[in-house]
Amino acid sequence: MAPRAQTSSASRLRRLPAVDELLKHERLRTLAEEAGRPLVLGAAREVLARVRQQIRAGLPEAGLSDLLLHLPQEVAAEVSEWLGASLRPVINATGVVLHTNLGRAPLGVEAARQVFDLATRYSNLEFDLGTGKRGQRHAHAAKFLNRLLGAEASIVVNNNAAAVLLVLAALAEGGEVVVSRGELIEIGGSFRIPDIMARSGAVLCEVGTTNRTRLADYARALNKRTRLLLRVHPSNFKIVGFTERPSLEELAALARKRRLPLVEDLGSGLLVDLSPQGLAEEPLAGASLRAGVDVITFSGDKLLGGPQAGVIAGKKKLVERCRKHPLFRALRVDKMTYAALEVTLRNYLRGEGKEIPALHFLRLTAEEIGERAQRLRAQLAADVGANATLKVTAGHSVIGGGSTPGTSLPTNLLAISPRRSSAAELAARLRRAHPPVIARVEAERVLLDLRTVFPDQEEALASALREALTR
Ligand SMILES: *Cc1c(COP(=O)(O)O)cnc(C)c1O
């Protein structure tokens, strides 16, 4: 660096206040009372260090004066950035009911209340209230699951990926698992059946072809090393055309004849018939057990509409082997998960579909959603009419969460064509709202699907839109 540049940057550095001096500013004194002095001190140091760096990089005089004037605000902004939660609620206006990026199923209010009660107090998590002795955590939720599924036994782990891993490790480690080539799927987030298999210590034995697998293909593959037959719900993809696979009953008969367990990874864990909603192809969890499957696994936060969890249910002898495997301890769930799951399952037992938001959203009709979209359009039209065209138009909501692809629900969308910015810019502005609004962008329009917007979020949604379209 030239000597002269050095001198001038040194003189500019001298204009920075000392940290103690900066903290005497009234705004920061108040902030230190609220947020604690150590935090404000740390933020002040960080802000000053940043300015020093800018000066050394050649910040001009004018820029420096402006910065010095705003130092207290900078420090306050730094503190609120440090204290702001990273995980926040958002308004899901995409219409994707089980949006994995947006937290999948939202819990019902009653389930969330139970989580609050259990989380903020002691509980009988592993305590038998009858005997006063140590109890078993896995007993919770099991009575509900067994009744709803018609299962002999059930356990709960962290998610369905963990459930599949545990089942394979406990029932097939060191042996072979027979799977159809048409079911060697990847679910996303790097859950791949062949990889999970390798991790579990079981050896994958692929049978059939991508589009057709017959019962004889399974039968031929069975040998002394075979430990189980695995059926996997293809979840997020669909093979159409020249396809074939044996029915569950046929597979179950083969498994029984060869004295091998049949395991099915169901993915979603549907507990009620959603064929009126067009989900006739999605298998009911209980139906698989009735068809002769020995063990099923599924997610708690897909179509079931509960907390993140993985359920393993079926024959007692097999479920017990999973429970006694060392991995169960590593994959077990916390009291908050049991709390939310028990209440969600009780909602099913009582037939209270409305209490489970995901289920309720799936059942909303296009007319109901259209009326709400029209109301929102009318509310906004007067304020933003000059800046955008607002239209209610027919469309489709995606279910998500790996449920049958190609199945969508008819809906009505509020379509916004902004005049002063691109649709992508409008969507970005909506994401910066409080709470953030997540919408779809298609063909230069921002599309809002109120299927997944809670009625008590509509006002916040309207003001976010008004703000984003008028500023
Ligand atoms: C979603 C899914 C999984 C993974 O379940 P998570 O609960 O996300 O771990 C596994 N198998 C199938 C078939 C799925 O659809």
XYZ file of C-alpha atoms and ligand atoms in Angstrom:
486
model
C 0.000 0.000 0.000
C 1.271 3.499 -0.805
C 2.369 5.467 2.325
C -0.194 8.185 1.694
C -3.146 5.767 1.505
C -1.911 4.240 4.739
C -1.912 7.572 6.541
C -5.355 8.550 5.413
C -6.860 5.186 6.354
C -5.139 5.482 9.747
C -6.684 8.900 10.338
C -10.062 7.596 9.350
C -9.694 4.632 11.694
C -9.070 7.113 14.516
C -12.502 8.608 13.933
C -14.186 5.372 15.085
C -15.508 5.562 18.658
C -14.195 3.182 21.321
C -16.615 0.349 22.150
C -17.370 1.822 25.622
C -18.102 5.174 24.039
C -20.495 3.584 21.541
C -22.323 1.688 24.283
C -23.089 4.976 26.083
C -25.504 5.902 23.286
C -28.997 6.051 24.726
C -30.475 3.509 22.308
C -27.789 0.960 23.138
C -28.116 1.583 26.891
C -31.807 0.690 26.687
C -31.016 -2.311 24.495
C -28.421 -3.562 26.999
C -31.131 -3.513 29.690
C -33.421 -5.635 27.516
C -31.009 -8.002 25.813
C -28.120 -8.013 28.272
C -24.844 -6.088 28.088
C -22.640 -8.986 26.881
C -24.741 -9.448 23.761
C -24.794 -5.716 22.918
C -21.068 -5.465 23.593
C -20.390 -8.399 21.265
C -22.545 -6.878 18.550
C -20.833 -3.469 18.941
C -17.404 -5.083 18.571
C -18.522 -6.950 15.500
C -19.989 -3.826 13.867
C -16.842 -1.793 14.611
C -14.635 -4.551 13.216
C -16.700 -4.532 10.025
C -16.333 -0.755 9.643
C -12.573 -1.009 10.241
C -12.369 -3.533 7.466
C -14.352 -1.269 5.141
C -11.994 1.641 5.907
C -8.946 -0.464 5.122
C -10.636 -1.502 1.887
C -10.827 2.198 0.942
C -14.187 3.470 2.217
C -14.462 7.118 1.094
C -14.864 9.972 3.575
C -18.525 10.605 2.778
C -19.464 6.972 3.322
C -17.657 6.938 6.655
C -19.496 9.955 8.075
C -22.798 8.344 7.186
C -21.773 5.050 8.778
C -20.611 6.726 11.997
C -23.974 8.443 12.301
C -25.816 5.142 12.100
C -23.544 3.001 14.267
C -26.085 2.530 17.132
C -28.764 1.396 14.647
C -26.270 -0.996 13.078
C -25.517 -2.505 16.472
C -29.232 -2.809 17.297
C -29.869 -4.485 13.943
C -26.998 -6.881 14.629
C -28.480 -7.805 18.021
C -31.932 -8.484 16.580
C -30.363 -10.565 13.817
C -28.579 -12.634 16.478
C -31.737 -13.074 18.550
C -34.199 -13.743 15.726
C -35.348 -17.369 15.477
C -34.151 -19.054 12.335
C -37.182 -21.380 12.239
C -40.369 -19.356 11.829
C -44.012 -19.889 10.848
C -44.859 -19.079 7.233
C -48.085 -18.757 5.254
C -48.212 -21.664 2.811
C -50.120 -20.308 -0.192
C -48.777 -22.992 -2.552
C -51.708 -25.358 -2.006
C -49.226 -28.233 -1.512
C -50.780 -29.839 1.562
C -47.739 -31.898 2.624
C -44.928 -29.591 1.536
C -41.705 -31.184 2.797
C -39.834 -27.863 2.607
C -42.570 -26.140 4.623
C -42.667 -28.625 7.487
C -45.074 -31.198 6.017
C -48.203 -31.672 8.151
C -49.160 -28.846 10.541
C -50.339 -30.205 13.898
C -53.873 -29.762 15.099
C -54.443 -27.298 17.936
C -55.386 -30.013 20.429
C -52.248 -32.009 19.586
C -50.088 -28.897 19.908
C -51.672 -28.119 23.291
C -50.812 -31.595 24.503
C -47.215 -31.008 23.348
C -47.162 -27.797 25.375
C -48.512 -29.520 28.499
C -46.131 -32.466 28.231
C -43.108 -30.381 27.293
C -43.424 -27.894 30.125
C -44.088 -30.431 32.903
C -42.749 -33.791 34.084
C -44.588 -36.804 32.681
C -44.913 -40.580 33.002
C -42.776 -41.030 29.882
C -41.015 -44.074 31.337
C -42.931 -44.515 34.562
C -45.661 -47.022 35.309
C -48.282 -45.194 37.362
C -49.813 -48.513 38.489
C -46.729 -50.146 39.957
C -44.732 -47.001 40.681
C -41.831 -48.618 38.872
C -40.030 -47.947 35.659
C -42.362 -48.035 32.654
C -41.797 -48.268 28.947
C -41.785 -45.297 26.649
C -42.892 -47.327 23.645
C -46.191 -48.165 25.346
C -47.395 -44.651 24.569
C -49.177 -44.293 21.219
C -49.094 -48.088 20.764
C -52.628 -48.667 22.058
C -53.995 -46.113 19.587
C -51.941 -47.445 16.676
C -52.843 -51.077 17.358
C -56.545 -50.315 17.464
C -56.556 -48.103 14.367
C -54.409 -50.464 12.310
C -55.612 -53.802 13.651
C -51.990 -54.520 14.558
C -50.675 -56.807 17.312
C -47.878 -54.368 18.193
C -46.504 -50.970 17.169
C -43.469 -48.836 17.924
C -42.548 -45.303 16.951
C -39.175 -43.996 15.762
C -37.873 -40.681 14.480
C -39.202 -40.885 10.909
C -40.120 -43.445 8.287
C -36.575 -43.596 6.920
C -35.495 -44.664 10.422
C -38.363 -47.173 10.579
C -37.251 -48.839 7.329
C -33.620 -48.863 8.490
C -34.533 -50.430 11.826
C -36.802 -53.091 10.319
C -34.138 -54.134 7.837
C -31.390 -54.149 10.471
C -33.470 -56.078 13.002
C -35.051 -58.605 10.659
C -32.564 -59.028 7.815
C -29.030 -58.085 8.896
C -26.515 -60.379 7.236
C -29.174 -61.898 4.986
C -30.913 -61.071 1.723
C -33.965 -58.907 1.142
C -35.971 -59.462 -2.022
C -37.326 -56.280 -3.687
C -38.851 -55.616 -7.101
C -36.699 -53.494 -9.439
C -39.771 -51.303 -9.946
C -39.670 -50.333 -6.261
C -36.011 -49.350 -5.805
C -36.954 -45.757 -5.278
C -35.386 -42.534 -4.104
C -37.695 -40.412 -1.947
C -35.589 -37.249 -1.962
C -33.307 -35.935 0.739
C -31.094 -38.926 -0.218
C -33.403 -41.654 1.052
C -32.705 -44.447 -1.420
C -33.892 -47.962 -0.778
C -30.598 -49.579 -1.952
C -28.548 -47.227 0.284
C -30.716 -47.815 3.361
C -30.426 -51.517 2.683
C -26.623 -51.309 2.575
C -26.564 -49.332 5.854
C -28.808 -51.876 7.560
C -26.382 -54.678 6.816
C -28.870 -56.519 4.605
C -28.090 -57.527 1.051
C -30.416 -56.340 -1.658
C -31.722 -58.984 -4.014
C -33.435 -57.279 -6.968
C -36.078 -59.164 -8.888
C -38.111 -58.517 -12.043
C -37.765 -55.433 -14.224
C -38.557 -51.758 -13.807
C -42.066 -52.098 -15.220
C -42.975 -55.753 -14.631
C -42.330 -58.082 -11.742
C -44.205 -61.362 -11.377
C -44.767 -63.604 -8.377
C -42.513 -66.195 -10.057
C -39.648 -63.653 -10.048
C -39.909 -63.418 -6.258
C -40.279 -67.183 -5.848
C -37.165 -67.879 -7.926
C -35.037 -65.439 -5.896
C -35.806 -66.987 -2.496
C -32.995 -69.045 -1.008
C -31.435 -70.032 2.315
C -30.022 -66.547 2.847
C -33.326 -64.735 2.266
C -34.615 -63.005 5.413
C -37.618 -61.099 4.144
C -39.660 -59.859 1.204
C -39.959 -56.105 0.947
C -42.682 -54.200 -0.841
C -42.195 -50.418 -1.238
C -44.876 -47.876 -2.080
C -43.465 -46.031 -5.124
C -44.653 -42.756 -3.532
C -43.335 -40.006 -5.730
C -43.369 -41.654 -9.118
C -45.671 -43.769 -11.210
C -45.056 -46.327 -13.901
C -47.841 -46.429 -16.456
C -48.485 -48.603 -19.493
C -47.109 -52.127 -19.706
C -46.834 -52.847 -15.989
C -47.402 -55.726 -13.622
C -46.817 -56.601 -10.008
C -48.322 -59.288 -7.803
C -51.082 -58.364 -5.389
C -50.249 -58.078 -1.695
C -52.325 -61.216 -1.040
C -50.288 -63.229 -3.555
C -47.007 -61.981 -2.095
C -48.230 -62.713 1.428
C -49.184 -66.271 0.444
C -45.709 -66.834 -1.030
C -44.026 -65.394 2.079
C -46.121 -67.597 4.366
C -45.366 -70.704 2.338
C -41.623 -70.031 2.610
C -41.901 -68.944 6.267
C -40.501 -65.476 5.556
C -41.888 -62.149 6.740
C -43.420 -59.747 4.240
C -42.639 -56.097 5.058
C -44.252 -53.114 3.361
C -42.895 -49.562 3.398
C -46.133 -47.639 2.887
C -44.714 -44.128 2.890
C -47.775 -42.195 3.911
C -49.780 -44.105 6.483
C -53.283 -43.258 5.361
C -55.832 -44.080 8.075
C -59.085 -42.968 6.445
C -60.550 -43.571 3.020
C -59.802 -40.580 0.807
C -61.299 -41.987 -2.381
C -64.020 -39.287 -2.354
C -61.082 -36.856 -2.722
C -59.720 -38.855 -5.659
C -57.048 -40.687 -3.664
C -58.394 -44.148 -4.394
C -54.920 -45.438 -5.301
C -53.323 -44.518 -1.984
C -53.237 -47.672 0.178
C -54.877 -47.721 3.613
C -52.379 -48.751 6.278
C -54.742 -51.226 7.970
C -55.645 -52.851 4.644
C -52.056 -53.975 4.139
C -52.052 -55.862 7.441
C -55.421 -57.408 6.586
C -54.004 -58.511 3.226
C -51.356 -60.492 5.072
C -48.389 -58.113 5.335
C -46.472 -58.925 8.536
C -44.915 -55.520 9.223
C -45.743 -52.100 7.812
C -43.822 -48.839 8.151
C -45.049 -45.311 7.452
C -44.524 -41.617 8.268
C -46.332 -39.714 10.994
C -46.326 -36.395 9.143
C -47.533 -37.342 5.673
C -51.193 -38.244 5.052
C -51.578 -39.178 8.718
C -51.228 -35.485 9.520
C -49.299 -35.835 12.790
C -45.760 -35.067 13.991
C -42.575 -36.215 12.282
C -42.319 -39.885 13.205
C -41.979 -43.348 11.735
C -44.362 -46.139 12.718
C -43.497 -49.835 12.685
C -46.585 -52.007 13.173
C -47.690 -55.596 12.678
C -46.896 -59.030 14.103
C -45.856 -58.857 17.731
C -42.876 -61.203 17.414
C -41.353 -59.136 14.604
C -42.089 -55.697 16.101
C -40.513 -56.885 19.375
C -37.338 -57.800 17.525
C -37.203 -54.242 16.172
C -37.764 -52.826 19.644
C -34.985 -54.883 21.164
C -32.458 -53.972 18.479
C -29.791 -51.472 19.680
C -30.734 -49.074 16.877
C -34.169 -48.529 18.455
C -32.508 -46.644 21.307
C -30.705 -44.412 18.814
C -33.834 -43.755 16.757
C -36.357 -43.334 19.560
C -38.637 -40.300 19.826
C -39.067 -37.647 22.427
C -42.086 -37.084 24.699
C -43.305 -34.240 22.497
C -43.645 -36.591 19.544
C -45.631 -39.120 21.593
C -47.849 -36.313 22.873
C -48.671 -35.013 19.393
C -49.051 -38.463 17.891
C -51.391 -39.732 20.629
C -53.779 -36.801 20.229
C -53.711 -37.028 16.427
C -54.486 -40.746 16.608
C -57.272 -40.104 19.130
C -58.754 -37.641 16.641
C -58.944 -40.532 14.170
C -60.522 -42.873 16.723
C -63.212 -40.282 17.377
C -63.686 -39.548 13.688
C -62.585 -35.943 14.132
C -61.095 -35.289 10.709
C -61.538 -31.540 11.068
C -59.073 -31.438 13.963
C -56.269 -32.656 11.691
C -55.313 -29.737 9.436
C -53.778 -31.778 6.596
C -56.861 -33.994 6.398
C -59.191 -31.012 6.583
C -57.286 -29.189 3.812
C -57.424 -32.279 1.573
C -61.193 -32.323 1.941
C -61.845 -28.658 1.090
C -63.761 -28.289 -2.173
C -62.791 -26.020 -5.060
C -65.998 -24.018 -4.395
C -65.112 -23.315 -0.766
C -61.595 -22.263 -1.748
C -62.929 -20.199 -4.657
C -65.243 -18.214 -2.375
C -62.327 -17.309 -0.129
C -60.174 -16.373 -3.138
C -62.975 -14.108 -4.444
C -63.251 -12.422 -1.059
C -59.510 -11.805 -0.968
C -59.571 -10.450 -4.532
C -62.402 -8.052 -3.696
C -60.576 -6.895 -0.552
C -57.442 -6.076 -2.522
C -58.875 -4.796 -5.793
C -59.495 -1.215 -4.622
C -55.978 -0.761 -3.205
C -53.808 -2.511 -5.721
C -55.936 -2.440 -8.873
C -53.563 -0.031 -10.609
C -50.491 -2.166 -9.943
C -51.738 -5.623 -10.805
C -54.470 -7.666 -12.412
C -56.221 -9.977 -9.950
C -58.184 -12.941 -11.173
C -59.688 -16.057 -9.647
C -59.011 -19.022 -11.880
C -59.471 -22.799 -11.742
C -56.375 -24.887 -11.012
C -55.024 -27.848 -9.073
C -53.557 -28.377 -5.615
C -50.792 -30.940 -5.230
C -50.943 -33.267 -2.225
C -47.183 -33.739 -1.807
C -45.406 -35.831 0.801
C -44.797 -38.625 -1.649
C -48.462 -39.491 -2.033
C -49.596 -40.861 -5.357
C -48.224 -38.625 -8.087
C -50.624 -37.569 -10.779
C -53.324 -37.187 -8.124
C -54.229 -33.566 -7.611
C -57.202 -31.788 -6.135
C -59.308 -29.268 -8.054
C -59.006 -25.797 -6.577
C -59.449 -22.111 -7.369
C -56.413 -19.856 -7.414
C -55.985 -16.141 -6.962
C -53.746 -15.246 -9.908
C -51.845 -11.974 -9.697
C -50.148 -10.425 -12.721
C -48.074 -7.510 -11.411
C -47.638 -4.510 -13.761
C -44.598 -2.856 -12.176
C -42.391 -5.824 -11.439
C -41.911 -9.409 -12.518
C -43.902 -12.178 -10.861
C -40.640 -13.553 -9.409
C -39.910 -10.169 -7.778
C -43.396 -10.057 -6.278
C -42.970 -13.594 -4.928
C -39.624 -12.576 -3.392
C -41.255 -9.553 -1.719
C -43.962 -11.826 -0.303
C -41.284 -14.102 1.145
C -39.884 -11.111 3.041
C -43.255 -10.344 4.665
C -43.981 -11.006 8.374
C -44.887 -13.836 8.421
C -43.353 -14.807 5.079
C -45.826 -15.792 2.351
C -44.836 -18.656 0.044
C -46.626 -18.666 -3.320
C -46.294 -20.357 -6.692
C -44.987 -18.514 -9.771
C -46.189 -19.661 -13.160
C -46.142 -17.952 -16.552
C -45.458 -14.460 -15.123
C -48.215 -14.785 -12.556
C -48.104 -15.260 -8.803
C -50.615 -17.977 -7.906
C -52.121 -18.230 -4.432
C -53.974 -21.368 -3.381
C -55.940 -20.762 -0.190
C -56.394 -24.515 0.407
C -53.328 -24.477 2.675
C -53.862 -21.026 4.193
C -55.424 -21.182 7.664
C -58.494 -18.903 7.883
C -56.832 -16.979 10.745
C -53.900 -16.199 8.411
C -56.069 -14.546 5.756
C -55.770 -11.071 7.217
C -51.976 -11.274 7.401
C -51.944 -12.602 3.843
C -54.067 -9.674 2.639
C -51.798 -7.110 4.262
C -48.651 -8.792 2.931
C -50.145 -8.639 -0.561
C -51.252 -5.027 -0.161
C -47.797 -4.045 1.070
C -45.956 -5.986 -1.646
C -48.127 -4.553 -4.411
C -48.268 -0.915 -3.350
C -44.751 -0.149 -2.148
C -41.595 -40.555 2.518
C -41.168 -41.943 2.420
C -40.107 -42.420 3.198
C -39.363 -41.532 4.143
O -40.203 -41.137 5.175
P -39.745 -39.955 6.190
O -40.817 -39.923 7.213
O -39.625 -38.739 5.363
O -38.422 -40.389 6.747
C -39.755 -43.736 3.054
N -40.405 -44.550 2.196
C -41.436 -44.136 1.438
C -42.105 -45.083 0.506
C -41.859 -42.815 1.527
O -42.870 -42.363 0.768
